[in-house]
Coordinates of C-alpha atoms and ligand atoms in Angstrom, one line a residue:
M13 CA -13.2 -14.8 17.0
G14 CA -11.5 -12.8 14.3
K15 CA -9.2 -9.8 14.9
L16 CA -11.4 -7.6 12.6
D17 CA -14.8 -9.0 13.4
G18 CA -17.6 -6.7 12.2
K19 CA -15.2 -4.1 10.7
I20 CA -15.8 -2.4 7.4
A21 CA -12.5 -2.1 5.4
L22 CA -11.7 -0.4 2.1
I23 CA -8.4 -1.5 0.4
T24 CA -7.0 0.1 -2.7
G25 CA -4.8 -1.9 -5.1
A26 CA -6.6 -4.9 -3.9
A27 CA -6.7 -6.8 -7.2
S28 CA -3.1 -8.0 -6.9
G29 CA -0.1 -8.6 -4.6
I30 CA -0.1 -7.1 -1.1
G31 CA -3.6 -5.6 -1.5
R32 CA -5.2 -8.9 -2.6
A33 CA -3.5 -10.9 0.1
S34 CA -4.6 -8.3 2.7
A35 CA -8.2 -8.3 1.4
L36 CA -8.3 -12.1 1.8
A37 CA -6.6 -12.0 5.3
F38 CA -8.9 -9.1 6.5
A39 CA -12.0 -11.1 5.4
Q40 CA -10.6 -14.2 7.2
E41 CA -10.4 -12.1 10.3
G42 CA -14.0 -11.1 10.0
A43 CA -14.0 -7.8 8.1
S44 CA -16.3 -6.9 5.3
L45 CA -14.4 -5.5 2.3
A46 CA -14.6 -2.9 -0.4
V47 CA -12.1 -4.3 -2.9
A48 CA -10.9 -1.3 -5.0
D49 CA -8.5 -1.2 -8.0
W50 CA -8.3 0.2 -11.5
D51 CA -8.1 -3.4 -12.6
E52 CA -11.9 -3.9 -12.4
A53 CA -11.9 -7.6 -13.4
G54 CA -9.1 -8.3 -10.9
A55 CA -11.0 -6.6 -8.1
Q56 CA -14.2 -8.5 -9.0
Q57 CA -12.3 -11.8 -8.9
V58 CA -11.0 -11.0 -5.4
A59 CA -14.4 -10.0 -4.2
R60 CA -15.8 -13.2 -5.6
E61 CA -13.1 -15.2 -3.7
I62 CA -14.2 -13.5 -0.5
G63 CA -17.9 -14.0 -1.1
A64 CA -21.0 -12.1 0.2
R65 CA -19.0 -9.8 2.6
A66 CA -17.1 -8.1 -0.3
F67 CA -17.8 -6.0 -3.3
A68 CA -15.5 -4.6 -6.0
I69 CA -15.0 -0.9 -7.0
K70 CA -13.2 0.4 -10.0
V71 CA -11.1 3.4 -9.0
D72 CA -8.1 5.4 -10.3
V73 CA -6.7 6.6 -6.9
S74 CA -5.0 9.6 -8.6
K75 CA -8.5 11.0 -9.6
A76 CA -10.3 12.9 -6.8
A77 CA -13.8 12.3 -8.3
D78 CA -13.0 8.5 -8.5
V79 CA -11.8 8.4 -4.9
E80 CA -14.8 10.4 -3.6
R81 CA -17.1 8.0 -5.4
M82 CA -15.1 5.0 -4.0
V83 CA -15.6 6.1 -0.4
A84 CA -19.3 7.0 -1.0
A85 CA -19.9 3.6 -2.5
T86 CA -18.3 1.8 0.5
V87 CA -20.4 3.8 3.0
G88 CA -23.5 3.4 0.8
H89 CA -22.9 -0.4 0.7
F90 CA -21.9 -1.1 4.3
G91 CA -23.2 2.0 6.2
R92 CA -19.8 3.2 7.5
L93 CA -16.0 2.9 7.2
D94 CA -13.7 1.6 9.9
I95 CA -10.5 0.8 8.1
L96 CA -9.0 2.6 5.2
F97 CA -5.9 0.9 3.6
N98 CA -4.4 3.1 0.9
N99 CA -2.2 0.5 -0.8
A100 CA -2.3 1.1 -4.6
G101 CA 1.0 2.0 -6.1
V102 CA 3.3 1.8 -9.1
C103 CA 7.1 1.5 -9.5
V104 CA 9.0 2.2 -12.7
P105 CA 12.8 2.5 -12.5
N106 CA 14.3 5.6 -14.1
A107 CA 16.8 8.4 -13.5
V108 CA 16.3 12.0 -12.8
H109 CA 18.1 13.3 -15.9
T110 CA 16.1 11.1 -18.3
M111 CA 12.7 11.2 -16.6
S112 CA 9.9 13.2 -18.3
E113 CA 7.6 15.5 -16.3
E114 CA 4.7 13.1 -17.2
E115 CA 6.6 10.1 -15.7
W116 CA 7.3 12.1 -12.5
D117 CA 3.7 13.2 -12.2
R118 CA 2.3 9.7 -12.8
T119 CA 4.3 8.2 -9.9
I120 CA 3.6 11.1 -7.5
N121 CA -0.1 11.3 -8.5
I122 CA -0.7 7.6 -7.9
N123 CA 1.6 6.8 -4.9
L124 CA 1.4 10.1 -3.0
K125 CA -1.6 12.1 -4.1
G126 CA -3.6 8.8 -4.2
V127 CA -2.9 8.4 -0.5
F128 CA -3.8 12.0 0.2
L129 CA -7.1 11.6 -1.7
G130 CA -8.0 8.4 0.1
C131 CA -7.5 10.2 3.4
R132 CA -9.2 13.4 2.2
Y133 CA -12.4 11.6 1.5
G134 CA -12.0 8.7 4.0
L135 CA -11.3 10.8 7.1
P136 CA -14.7 12.5 7.3
E137 CA -16.3 9.0 7.5
L138 CA -13.7 7.6 10.0
M139 CA -14.2 10.7 12.2
K140 CA -17.8 9.7 12.8
Q141 CA -16.9 6.8 15.0
G142 CA -13.1 6.5 15.0
G143 CA -11.1 4.1 12.9
V144 CA -7.8 3.2 11.3
I145 CA -5.7 4.3 8.3
L146 CA -2.9 2.2 6.9
N147 CA -0.9 3.5 4.1
T148 CA 1.6 1.4 2.1
A149 CA 4.9 3.1 2.0
S150 CA 8.1 1.2 1.5
V151 CA 11.7 0.9 2.8
A152 CA 12.1 3.3 -0.1
G153 CA 10.3 5.8 2.1
L154 CA 13.1 5.6 4.7
E155 CA 16.2 5.6 2.5
G156 CA 17.3 6.4 -1.0
H157 CA 17.2 3.6 -3.6
C158 CA 19.2 3.5 -6.9
G159 CA 17.1 4.0 -10.0
L160 CA 13.9 4.9 -8.1
P161 CA 14.0 8.7 -7.5
D162 CA 10.3 9.4 -8.1
Y163 CA 9.3 6.3 -6.2
C164 CA 11.5 7.1 -3.2
A165 CA 10.2 10.7 -3.2
S166 CA 6.6 9.5 -3.2
K167 CA 7.1 7.0 -0.4
H168 CA 9.0 9.5 1.8
G169 CA 6.0 11.7 1.2
V170 CA 3.5 9.0 2.3
I171 CA 5.4 8.5 5.6
G172 CA 5.4 12.3 6.3
L173 CA 1.7 12.6 5.4
T174 CA 0.8 9.6 7.6
K175 CA 2.7 10.9 10.6
S176 CA 0.9 14.2 10.3
I177 CA -2.5 12.5 10.1
A178 CA -1.7 10.5 13.2
L179 CA -1.1 13.7 15.1
D180 CA -4.1 15.6 13.8
Y181 CA -6.7 12.9 14.1
A182 CA -5.8 11.0 17.3
Q183 CA -8.4 13.3 18.9
Y184 CA -11.0 11.6 16.7
N185 CA -9.9 8.1 17.9
I186 CA -8.2 7.5 14.5
R187 CA -4.8 5.8 14.3
A188 CA -2.7 6.2 11.1
N189 CA 0.4 4.1 10.3
C190 CA 2.5 3.0 7.3
L191 CA 3.4 -0.5 6.2
C192 CA 6.9 -0.4 4.8
P193 CA 7.5 -3.6 2.8
G194 CA 11.0 -4.6 1.7
S195 CA 11.1 -6.9 -1.4
V196 CA 7.8 -8.7 -2.0
A197 CA 7.1 -11.2 -4.8
T198 CA 4.3 -9.3 -6.6
N199 CA 3.7 -8.0 -10.2
I200 CA 4.6 -4.4 -9.4
M201 CA 7.7 -4.4 -11.6
A202 CA 6.1 -6.4 -14.4
P203 CA 5.2 -3.5 -16.7
A204 CA 8.7 -2.1 -16.4
L205 CA 10.4 -5.5 -16.8
A206 CA 8.3 -6.3 -19.9
R207 CA 10.1 -3.4 -21.7
L208 CA 13.6 -4.9 -21.2
S209 CA 15.6 -7.4 -23.2
P210 CA 15.5 -11.0 -21.7
Q211 CA 19.1 -10.7 -20.5
E212 CA 18.5 -7.3 -18.8
R213 CA 15.3 -8.7 -17.3
E214 CA 17.2 -11.6 -15.8
R215 CA 19.9 -9.2 -14.4
R216 CA 17.2 -7.0 -12.8
L217 CA 15.3 -10.0 -11.3
A218 CA 18.4 -11.3 -9.8
A219 CA 18.9 -7.9 -8.0
V220 CA 15.3 -8.0 -6.6
V221 CA 16.6 -9.3 -3.3
P222 CA 19.5 -7.0 -2.6
P223 CA 22.5 -8.2 -0.6
V224 CA 21.4 -6.0 2.3
V225 CA 18.5 -8.3 3.3
P226 CA 19.4 -10.6 6.1
I227 CA 16.4 -12.9 5.5
N228 CA 17.7 -13.6 2.1
R229 CA 14.5 -13.8 0.0
A230 CA 11.6 -11.8 -1.2
A231 CA 8.5 -12.0 1.0
D232 CA 5.3 -13.7 0.1
P233 CA 2.4 -11.1 0.0
L234 CA 0.8 -12.9 2.9
E235 CA 3.8 -11.8 5.0
M236 CA 2.6 -8.2 4.4
A237 CA -1.0 -9.0 4.9
R238 CA -0.4 -10.4 8.5
P239 CA 1.3 -7.2 9.8
A240 CA -1.5 -5.2 8.0
V241 CA -4.1 -7.1 10.0
F242 CA -2.1 -6.4 13.2
L243 CA -1.8 -2.7 12.4
C244 CA -5.5 -2.4 11.6
S245 CA -6.7 -4.4 14.6
D246 CA -7.1 -3.5 18.3
D247 CA -3.9 -5.5 18.9
A248 CA -2.2 -2.2 17.7
S249 CA -4.5 0.1 19.8
F250 CA -1.5 2.1 21.0
V251 CA 0.4 2.2 17.7
T252 CA 0.0 5.3 15.6
G253 CA 2.3 7.6 13.5
H254 CA 4.6 4.6 12.9
A255 CA 6.4 3.4 9.8
F256 CA 6.3 -0.4 10.3
C257 CA 9.0 -2.3 8.4
A258 CA 8.2 -5.8 7.2
D259 CA 11.4 -6.1 5.3
G260 CA 13.4 -9.2 6.3
G261 CA 15.8 -7.0 8.3
W262 CA 16.6 -4.6 5.4
M263 CA 16.4 -1.5 7.5
G264 CA 18.2 -3.2 10.5
G265 CA 21.5 -1.9 9.3
H266 CA 24.3 -2.8 6.9
I267 CA 25.6 -6.3 6.6
Y268 CA 29.3 -6.4 6.6
K269 CA 31.6 -9.0 8.0
V270 CA 34.3 -7.8 10.4
M271 CA 35.7 -11.3 11.0
Ligands
NAD24 N1 6.3 -5.5 -4.1 C1 7.3 -4.9 -3.4 O1 8.4 -5.4 -3.4 C2 6.9 -3.6 -2.7 C3 7.9 -3.1 -1.8 C4 7.6 -1.9 -1.1 C5 6.4 -1.3 -1.3 N2 5.5 -1.9 -2.1 C6 4.2 -1.2 -2.3 O2 3.1 -2.1 -2.0 C7 1.9 -1.6 -2.7 C8 1.3 -2.7 -3.4 O3 2.1 -3.1 -4.5 P1 2.3 -4.7 -4.9 O4 3.7 -5.0 -4.7 O5 1.3 -5.5 -4.2 O6 2.1 -4.5 -6.5 P2 0.9 -5.1 -7.4 O7 1.3 -4.5 -8.8 O8 0.8 -6.5 -7.3 O9 -0.4 -4.4 -6.9 C9 -0.6 -3.0 -7.0 C10 -2.1 -2.8 -7.3 O10 -2.4 -1.4 -7.4 C11 -3.2 -1.2 -8.5 N3 -3.1 0.2 -9.0 C12 -2.0 0.8 -9.5 N4 -2.2 2.0 -9.8 C13 -3.5 2.2 -9.5 C14 -4.4 3.4 -9.5 N5 -4.0 4.5 -10.0 N6 -5.7 3.3 -9.1 C15 -6.1 2.1 -8.6 N7 -5.3 1.0 -8.5 C16 -4.1 1.1 -8.9 C17 -2.8 -2.2 -9.6 O11 -3.8 -2.5 -10.5 C18 -2.5 -3.5 -8.7 O12 -3.6 -4.3 -8.5 C19 2.4 -0.4 -3.6 O13 2.1 0.8 -2.9 C20 3.9 -0.6 -3.6 O14 4.6 0.6 -3.9 C21 5.7 -3.0 -2.8

């Protein structure tokens, strides 16, 4: 028996990385999947890998009309929605004094407004029978990070939004949590890295696992998918309003040697 048998799940950013690994893991645990991403070909590929219990949706999570259509398509296809996993996100290093208004808006609109829109249109469906929301935040939602001011702001916002939803919708039998990954080996930095010189790219890649991570490596996306399954399953039936770190110990404290 799977942990998500018979559940209808919608995952955004599911063409790649954490979302893709989660879609495959959710399916393996018995869920049916709406695989949503603005990379339509990538979403279709993941849906094909899952088989008959999945279909792909093209969506830009920062656009209200797209997100409304995404939720309607899921309910139209499967009849209801049980699990909403708002996971799509972008990350482009920058600094406040050089960032354009458009760059700020893009990060906030995808990472934070996208989560709001998913909840805005997903909640009325979840309220019909109860369900689960999982929003991908980050350790950058819990502390500041050098060179990621807009990203940090967006992820702090996701955690605050999720905690508020947990309070407001517990009465509808809806749980809402955040997954806070640390460093995960995905393509999220690829567009930003592509703009750099080869030497600078090497330097940045070497810094992807900061010296503050006790488990001294980046995670495989599957190591995010497994906690995502847990948080969306009845195993987590008493867990809500929580920012769950899957970060190799990053948020455990500072590593410094006293002896
Ligand atoms: N990789 C990490 O180290 C890390 C760490 C902490 C948090 N996260 C978060 O995990 C989530 C998933 O990222 P990932 O690492 O798997 O990266 P990824 O780039 O592999 O996957 C992100 C997916 O989101 C999609 N996407 C981006 N903007 C979109 C939009 N506007 N509409 C629809 N789809 C969109 C992309 O096409 C891509 O398929 C993000 O929210 C990210 O901020 C990642």
